[in-house]
Amino acid sequence: MNDAQIIKIMASIIAQSAPLMLAVTGETITERGGVINLSLDGTMLLSAMTGFVVALQSSLMLQGMGIEGNTLPVLFGFMAAALVGMFAALLVAWGSIKLRQDQVAIGFVLTLLLANMANFLGQNYTSIPGPSVKYMPIPLLKDLPIVGPIFFNHNLAIYLTLLVVGVVWWWTYKTQPGLQLRGVGDRPESAFARGIKVNRLRYIYTAIGGALVGIGGATYSLSIKIGWSDNHILGIGWIALAIVIFGGWHPIRGAFGAILYGATKALATELQKTFPEVPVVLFNSLQWFLMLGVLLLAGSKGLQQLVDVAPKPIQRSLARSLRVAAPQALGKVFTED
Amino acid sequence: MTDQIIRRIWPIAPISLALALITLLMIVVGANPLTVYQALFDGSFGGREQSLSTLAFWVPLLLCSTGLLVTFTAGLWNIGVEGQMIAGSLGASAVALMVAKPNPSIPGWVILPLAIVVAMLSGALWAALAAILKTRGRIHEIFGGVALNNLAAIATIYLISGPWQPPEGGSLRGTVPFPTQALFPLMGTSRFSPLSLILALVALVLVALALRGTFWGLKLKAQGKNLRSAFLLGVPSEREAINAMMVCGALAGLAGAVRVLSWFDSLRQSISGGIGFLAILVVLLAGTRPLWTLLIGLFFSALLNGGTFVHSRVQLHSSLSGLIQGTLVLFVLLLGDYTRIFRRKKTVMEAISDHE
C-alpha cells in the first residue's frame, strides 16, 4: 500500500464517520443536560428515510416549477430530518419530565417504533436514485500536503460536521450557557437554586441534540450511503449511544470515538480484501466487538493505570482528558417544586 | 366516583389516538385502511389455519415475556433477550443436526428433551455473558445486550453459510430440514405444537408464583426497587442479577428451540423474528400482571401473524405489525395514566385534605 492509498483511506474514514459524529455530538448534548434519549437507532433510520424522501420529492416538485439543481432539495431534506430527530427527542423529554414515565422505556419503544415506521413509510422509495450533497473541495486548502486531501476534499456536510463538533465543544466548556448546561445535568438542584430553569433548559438541549441526531441520519441517506433501503443503517444508533459513553460525554472525544469506528469499518474492508477466504459476515462482527471493547475500557481502571505510568508533568492534564464521568443527574427527573 | 369511572375507561383514549395515527399512516402510503384491517383479521383469526399459526407465534412470545418478568422484577433491562433466543435456536439446531441427523435410531422422546435442554443452556449462557459484562465489566446490560444480539445474529448467518450449509450450497436461506424426531409434535398440518404451549403456560405460572410467594422473588423485588439498600441488607446483588438473567436466558432459549423445532424445521436467518423485542413491549404494558401478559401477548401474536398475511395480500410492508404494536405501546405508556396528564399543582387546602 502506498502513501496515496493510505491518504485516500483516511479521507474516506473522515467522511464515513461524519454522520456518526453528528449523532454522537447530538446525544452528548442531550445527555449533558441530564436526559437519556435511547431512541437513536430508530430516530436515525426514520430521519435518514425522511431526509431522502423529502429531498427527492422536493427536487421533483422544483423541477416541475422549472428550478433545477439539488441544493434546495437537499437542504429541505436535512431540515425535515432535523425536525424528525427533534420531535423524537422531545417525546422522550416530555414523557419523562411532564408525565414522569421511564426515559429508558420510552426511548426503547421509540427505537422499535420509529424503525418500523421508517420501513413502512419508505416502502415505495427503496433502491431508487435521488439527490445528494454536492462534492465541494475547498480551493487552496485542498492542495495542502496530506491534510488537504484528508480533510478538505469532501462535501459541505462533512465540513459542517467538523465545525459542529468544534462549536459544541466551545459552547459546552467555554461559555456561560455551556456551564449552565453542565450544571443542569450534574447538579440540577444547585442550578435551580441559582435561578436556572432546569426543565426548560433540558427541553431545549434535548431538542437541539435530537436535531443533530436527525441531521446525522440524513447525512447517511444524502451523502454516505445514498438513498433508502429496508433497515438502511440499522444498528448505527446503538453504536452512537455507546460512543457517547466511551467519549466520556465530551464532544471531541466522542468525535474520536466515531473516527475509531470509521477506522474499524475501513480496516474490515481492507482485511476482507486481504483474506478473501474468511466469510464476510465475520468482519461485520468487528464493530460489535469494538463496541464491547471500548465500553469495557471506559468502565475499567485501565485508563487510570495509564495515567499513573505517564510522566509526572502531564499526569494532571492526561487524567483530565481521560476522565470518564457521566453527568451525575443523568436520567433523573427534576421536580421544580 | 365519576373520577373512578373516568380513570377506568381512560385507556380507551390513547388506544383510539394510536389507531387514528396508524390509520392515517396507512392512507399516507396509499392503502385502504379498511382492506388492511380486514386482511389483518383474516390473517390472524380468519380460519383454523390462521388461528393455529397465531398460537404458534404466541408460544415463544409468552416464553420470552415470562423470562422478562424475572429480569424486570430485578430491575434489569434485558434487551439481550433477542440474542438469547437466537442462542437457544443455535443450541437446538446443533442437537438436531449433529446428534439426531447422524443417529436416526435415537427416538424423539430422547432427542427433543435433549434439544430443549441444550437450547435452554445456550440461552442461559448467552444471558450470563451479558450479566457478567455488567457486573464485572461495568457495561450496562442494554449495551451488552445489543452487542450480543448482533453477534448472535452474525453467528447464525455464519453457520448457515458455512459449517451448516446445505450440500447443494449457495443459498443463504437456511440449513437442511431437521429429522422429524427432533421436532416438536405438531398439530395437523399447522406449525403449532400444543406441547410447546403447555410448556410456556407452565413456565408462566411457575415464574408468577415464584415471584409472588418465594424468598427468591422477594430478593429480586428488593433488588429491583432499590439495589443499594438490598445490597446493604445482605442480598448478594451480583449473584442475584446473574441468576435472574440466566433464568430469563433459559426461557428465551426455549423460545428459540420452539422457533426452529416447530415454526421452522431448520435454522434460518433472522430466526428470532423480532419476538424477543416484542416481548419487551408486552412486559412494558402488562407489568407484573401475568393475566395481562397472556392477553396482550395473544393480541400481539395475532398482529404479527396478520402482518405477514397483509404483506402477501395487499403488498404492504410487513413492518406494519411492528408499527401498530409500537404505536399502541407508546401511546398507552405516555398517556395511559389519566392522573399524570391532568396533574396540576395542589392548593394548600387540597394537600392538607389529602394528607388526612
PDB file of N, CA and C in Angstrom, chain A residues 295-336:
ATOM      1  N   LEU A 295     -16.420  -0.011  25.620  1.00  0.00           N
ATOM      2  CA  LEU A 295     -17.209   0.157  26.844  1.00  0.00           C
ATOM      3  C   LEU A 295     -16.484  -0.473  28.035  1.00  0.00           C
ATOM      4  N   LEU A 296     -15.823  -1.619  27.783  1.00  0.00           N
ATOM      5  CA  LEU A 296     -15.024  -2.227  28.851  1.00  0.00           C
ATOM      6  C   LEU A 296     -13.936  -1.267  29.287  1.00  0.00           C
ATOM      7  N   LEU A 297     -13.285  -0.656  28.297  1.00  0.00           N
ATOM      8  CA  LEU A 297     -12.199   0.284  28.589  1.00  0.00           C
ATOM      9  C   LEU A 297     -12.735   1.472  29.392  1.00  0.00           C
ATOM     10  N   ALA A 298     -13.901   1.983  28.971  1.00  0.00           N
ATOM     11  CA  ALA A 298     -14.469   3.135  29.664  1.00  0.00           C
ATOM     12  C   ALA A 298     -14.842   2.797  31.105  1.00  0.00           C
ATOM     13  N   GLY A 299     -15.243   1.537  31.345  1.00  0.00           N
ATOM     14  CA  GLY A 299     -15.685   1.166  32.682  1.00  0.00           C
ATOM     15  C   GLY A 299     -14.571   0.639  33.568  1.00  0.00           C
ATOM     16  N   SER A 300     -13.397   0.406  32.970  1.00  0.00           N
ATOM     17  CA  SER A 300     -12.352  -0.268  33.749  1.00  0.00           C
ATOM     18  C   SER A 300     -11.418   0.739  34.407  1.00  0.00           C
ATOM     19  N   LYS A 301     -10.475   0.212  35.150  1.00  0.00           N
ATOM     20  CA  LYS A 301      -9.475   1.082  35.778  1.00  0.00           C
ATOM     21  C   LYS A 301      -8.270   1.259  34.869  1.00  0.00           C
ATOM     22  N   GLY A 302      -8.341   0.672  33.673  1.00  0.00           N
ATOM     23  CA  GLY A 302      -7.209   0.712  32.754  1.00  0.00           C
ATOM     24  C   GLY A 302      -6.739   2.123  32.450  1.00  0.00           C
ATOM     25  N   LEU A 303      -7.722   3.026  32.271  1.00  0.00           N
ATOM     26  CA  LEU A 303      -7.343   4.395  31.922  1.00  0.00           C
ATOM     27  C   LEU A 303      -6.596   5.055  33.068  1.00  0.00           C
ATOM     28  N   GLN A 304      -7.047   4.774  34.306  1.00  0.00           N
ATOM     29  CA  GLN A 304      -6.388   5.342  35.480  1.00  0.00           C
ATOM     30  C   GLN A 304      -4.950   4.859  35.565  1.00  0.00           C
ATOM     31  N   GLN A 305      -4.777   3.544  35.250  1.00  0.00           N
ATOM     32  CA  GLN A 305      -3.416   2.999  35.305  1.00  0.00           C
ATOM     33  C   GLN A 305      -2.516   3.661  34.265  1.00  0.00           C
ATOM     34  N   LEU A 306      -3.116   3.960  33.123  1.00  0.00           N
ATOM     35  CA  LEU A 306      -2.371   4.633  32.069  1.00  0.00           C
ATOM     36  C   LEU A 306      -1.865   5.983  32.576  1.00  0.00           C
ATOM     37  N   VAL A 307      -2.718   6.676  33.336  1.00  0.00           N
ATOM     38  CA  VAL A 307      -2.332   7.966  33.890  1.00  0.00           C
ATOM     39  C   VAL A 307      -1.181   7.783  34.878  1.00  0.00           C
ATOM     40  N   ASP A 308      -1.258   6.718  35.689  1.00  0.00           N
ATOM     41  CA  ASP A 308      -0.256   6.510  36.732  1.00  0.00           C
ATOM     42  C   ASP A 308       1.142   6.277  36.164  1.00  0.00           C
ATOM     43  N   VAL A 309       1.213   5.605  35.006  1.00  0.00           N
ATOM     44  CA  VAL A 309       2.535   5.327  34.457  1.00  0.00           C
ATOM     45  C   VAL A 309       3.055   6.476  33.593  1.00  0.00           C
ATOM     46  N   ALA A 310       2.193   7.447  33.331  1.00  0.00           N
ATOM     47  CA  ALA A 310       2.616   8.562  32.484  1.00  0.00           C
ATOM     48  C   ALA A 310       3.610   9.429  33.238  1.00  0.00           C
ATOM     49  N   PRO A 311       4.481  10.162  32.496  1.00  0.00           N
ATOM     50  CA  PRO A 311       5.426  11.059  33.175  1.00  0.00           C
ATOM     51  C   PRO A 311       4.700  12.129  33.997  1.00  0.00           C
ATOM     52  N   LYS A 312       5.265  12.461  35.141  1.00  0.00           N
ATOM     53  CA  LYS A 312       4.637  13.346  36.121  1.00  0.00           C
ATOM     54  C   LYS A 312       4.017  14.632  35.538  1.00  0.00           C
ATOM     55  N   PRO A 313       4.798  15.383  34.727  1.00  0.00           N
ATOM     56  CA  PRO A 313       4.262  16.694  34.321  1.00  0.00           C
ATOM     57  C   PRO A 313       2.936  16.601  33.562  1.00  0.00           C
ATOM     58  N   ILE A 314       2.728  15.525  32.785  1.00  0.00           N
ATOM     59  CA  ILE A 314       1.484  15.512  32.015  1.00  0.00           C
ATOM     60  C   ILE A 314       0.380  14.735  32.710  1.00  0.00           C
ATOM     61  N   GLN A 315       0.677  14.196  33.905  1.00  0.00           N
ATOM     62  CA  GLN A 315      -0.317  13.354  34.569  1.00  0.00           C
ATOM     63  C   GLN A 315      -1.656  14.065  34.760  1.00  0.00           C
ATOM     64  N   ARG A 316      -1.570  15.322  35.224  1.00  0.00           N
ATOM     65  CA  ARG A 316      -2.829  16.003  35.552  1.00  0.00           C
ATOM     66  C   ARG A 316      -3.692  16.252  34.321  1.00  0.00           C
ATOM     67  N   SER A 317      -3.033  16.748  33.263  1.00  0.00           N
ATOM     68  CA  SER A 317      -3.833  17.051  32.077  1.00  0.00           C
ATOM     69  C   SER A 317      -4.318  15.758  31.426  1.00  0.00           C
ATOM     70  N   LEU A 318      -3.490  14.707  31.501  1.00  0.00           N
ATOM     71  CA  LEU A 318      -3.905  13.426  30.935  1.00  0.00           C
ATOM     72  C   LEU A 318      -5.120  12.890  31.702  1.00  0.00           C
ATOM     73  N   ALA A 319      -5.044  12.971  33.030  1.00  0.00           N
ATOM     74  CA  ALA A 319      -6.159  12.484  33.852  1.00  0.00           C
ATOM     75  C   ALA A 319      -7.433  13.233  33.503  1.00  0.00           C
ATOM     76  N   ARG A 320      -7.279  14.542  33.298  1.00  0.00           N
ATOM     77  CA  ARG A 320      -8.477  15.328  32.999  1.00  0.00           C
ATOM     78  C   ARG A 320      -9.072  14.926  31.656  1.00  0.00           C
ATOM     79  N   SER A 321      -8.175  14.677  30.665  1.00  0.00           N
ATOM     80  CA  SER A 321      -8.721  14.390  29.344  1.00  0.00           C
ATOM     81  C   SER A 321      -9.227  12.950  29.245  1.00  0.00           C
ATOM     82  N   LEU A 322      -8.782  12.080  30.156  1.00  0.00           N
ATOM     83  CA  LEU A 322      -9.229  10.689  30.071  1.00  0.00           C
ATOM     84  C   LEU A 322     -10.392  10.383  31.011  1.00  0.00           C
ATOM     85  N   ARG A 323     -10.734  11.340  31.862  1.00  0.00           N
ATOM     86  CA  ARG A 323     -11.754  11.068  32.866  1.00  0.00           C
ATOM     87  C   ARG A 323     -13.088  10.758  32.201  1.00  0.00           C
ATOM     88  N   VAL A 324     -13.678   9.634  32.601  1.00  0.00           N
ATOM     89  CA  VAL A 324     -14.992   9.289  32.084  1.00  0.00           C
ATOM     90  C   VAL A 324     -15.983   9.397  33.231  1.00  0.00           C
ATOM     91  N   ALA A 325     -16.794  10.450  33.211  1.00  0.00           N
ATOM     92  CA  ALA A 325     -17.771  10.582  34.277  1.00  0.00           C
ATOM     93  C   ALA A 325     -19.101  10.984  33.676  1.00  0.00           C
ATOM     94  N   ALA A 326     -20.109  10.199  33.954  1.00  0.00           N
ATOM     95  CA  ALA A 326     -21.435  10.529  33.450  1.00  0.00           C
ATOM     96  C   ALA A 326     -21.944  11.755  34.176  1.00  0.00           C
ATOM     97  N   PRO A 327     -22.750  12.572  33.489  1.00  0.00           N
ATOM     98  CA  PRO A 327     -23.437  13.651  34.208  1.00  0.00           C
ATOM     99  C   PRO A 327     -24.151  13.044  35.417  1.00  0.00           C
ATOM    100  N   GLN A 328     -23.980  13.664  36.580  1.00  0.00           N
ATOM    101  CA  GLN A 328     -24.421  12.974  37.799  1.00  0.00           C
ATOM    102  C   GLN A 328     -25.928  12.787  37.888  1.00  0.00           C
ATOM    103  N   ALA A 329     -26.682  13.681  37.252  1.00  0.00           N
ATOM    104  CA  ALA A 329     -28.140  13.555  37.335  1.00  0.00           C
ATOM    105  C   ALA A 329     -28.697  12.954  36.045  1.00  0.00           C
ATOM    106  N   LEU A 330     -27.850  12.204  35.308  1.00  0.00           N
ATOM    107  CA  LEU A 330     -28.276  11.635  34.032  1.00  0.00           C
ATOM    108  C   LEU A 330     -29.466  10.697  34.236  1.00  0.00           C
ATOM    109  N   GLY A 331     -30.532  10.968  33.528  1.00  0.00           N
ATOM    110  CA  GLY A 331     -31.703  10.094  33.590  1.00  0.00           C
ATOM    111  C   GLY A 331     -32.591  10.342  34.793  1.00  0.00           C
ATOM    112  N   LYS A 332     -32.217  11.303  35.646  1.00  0.00           N
ATOM    113  CA  LYS A 332     -33.034  11.553  36.826  1.00  0.00           C
ATOM    114  C   LYS A 332     -33.948  12.749  36.579  1.00  0.00           C
ATOM    115  N   VAL A 333     -35.202  12.567  36.936  1.00  0.00           N
ATOM    116  CA  VAL A 333     -36.172  13.647  36.739  1.00  0.00           C
ATOM    117  C   VAL A 333     -36.000  14.677  37.840  1.00  0.00           C
ATOM    118  N   PHE A 334     -36.140  15.946  37.464  1.00  0.00           N
ATOM    119  CA  PHE A 334     -36.030  17.000  38.457  1.00  0.00           C
ATOM    120  C   PHE A 334     -37.379  17.698  38.607  1.00  0.00           C
ATOM    121  N   THR A 335     -37.882  17.787  39.838  1.00  0.00           N
ATOM    122  CA  THR A 335     -39.156  18.471  40.061  1.00  0.00           C
ATOM    123  C   THR A 335     -38.895  19.858  40.591  1.00  0.00           C
ATOM    124  N   GLU A 336     -39.508  20.830  39.931  1.00  0.00           N
ATOM    125  CA  GLU A 336     -39.259  22.213  40.324  1.00  0.00           C
ATOM    126  C   GLU A 336     -40.275  22.699  41.347  1.00  0.00           C
TER     127      GLU A 336
END
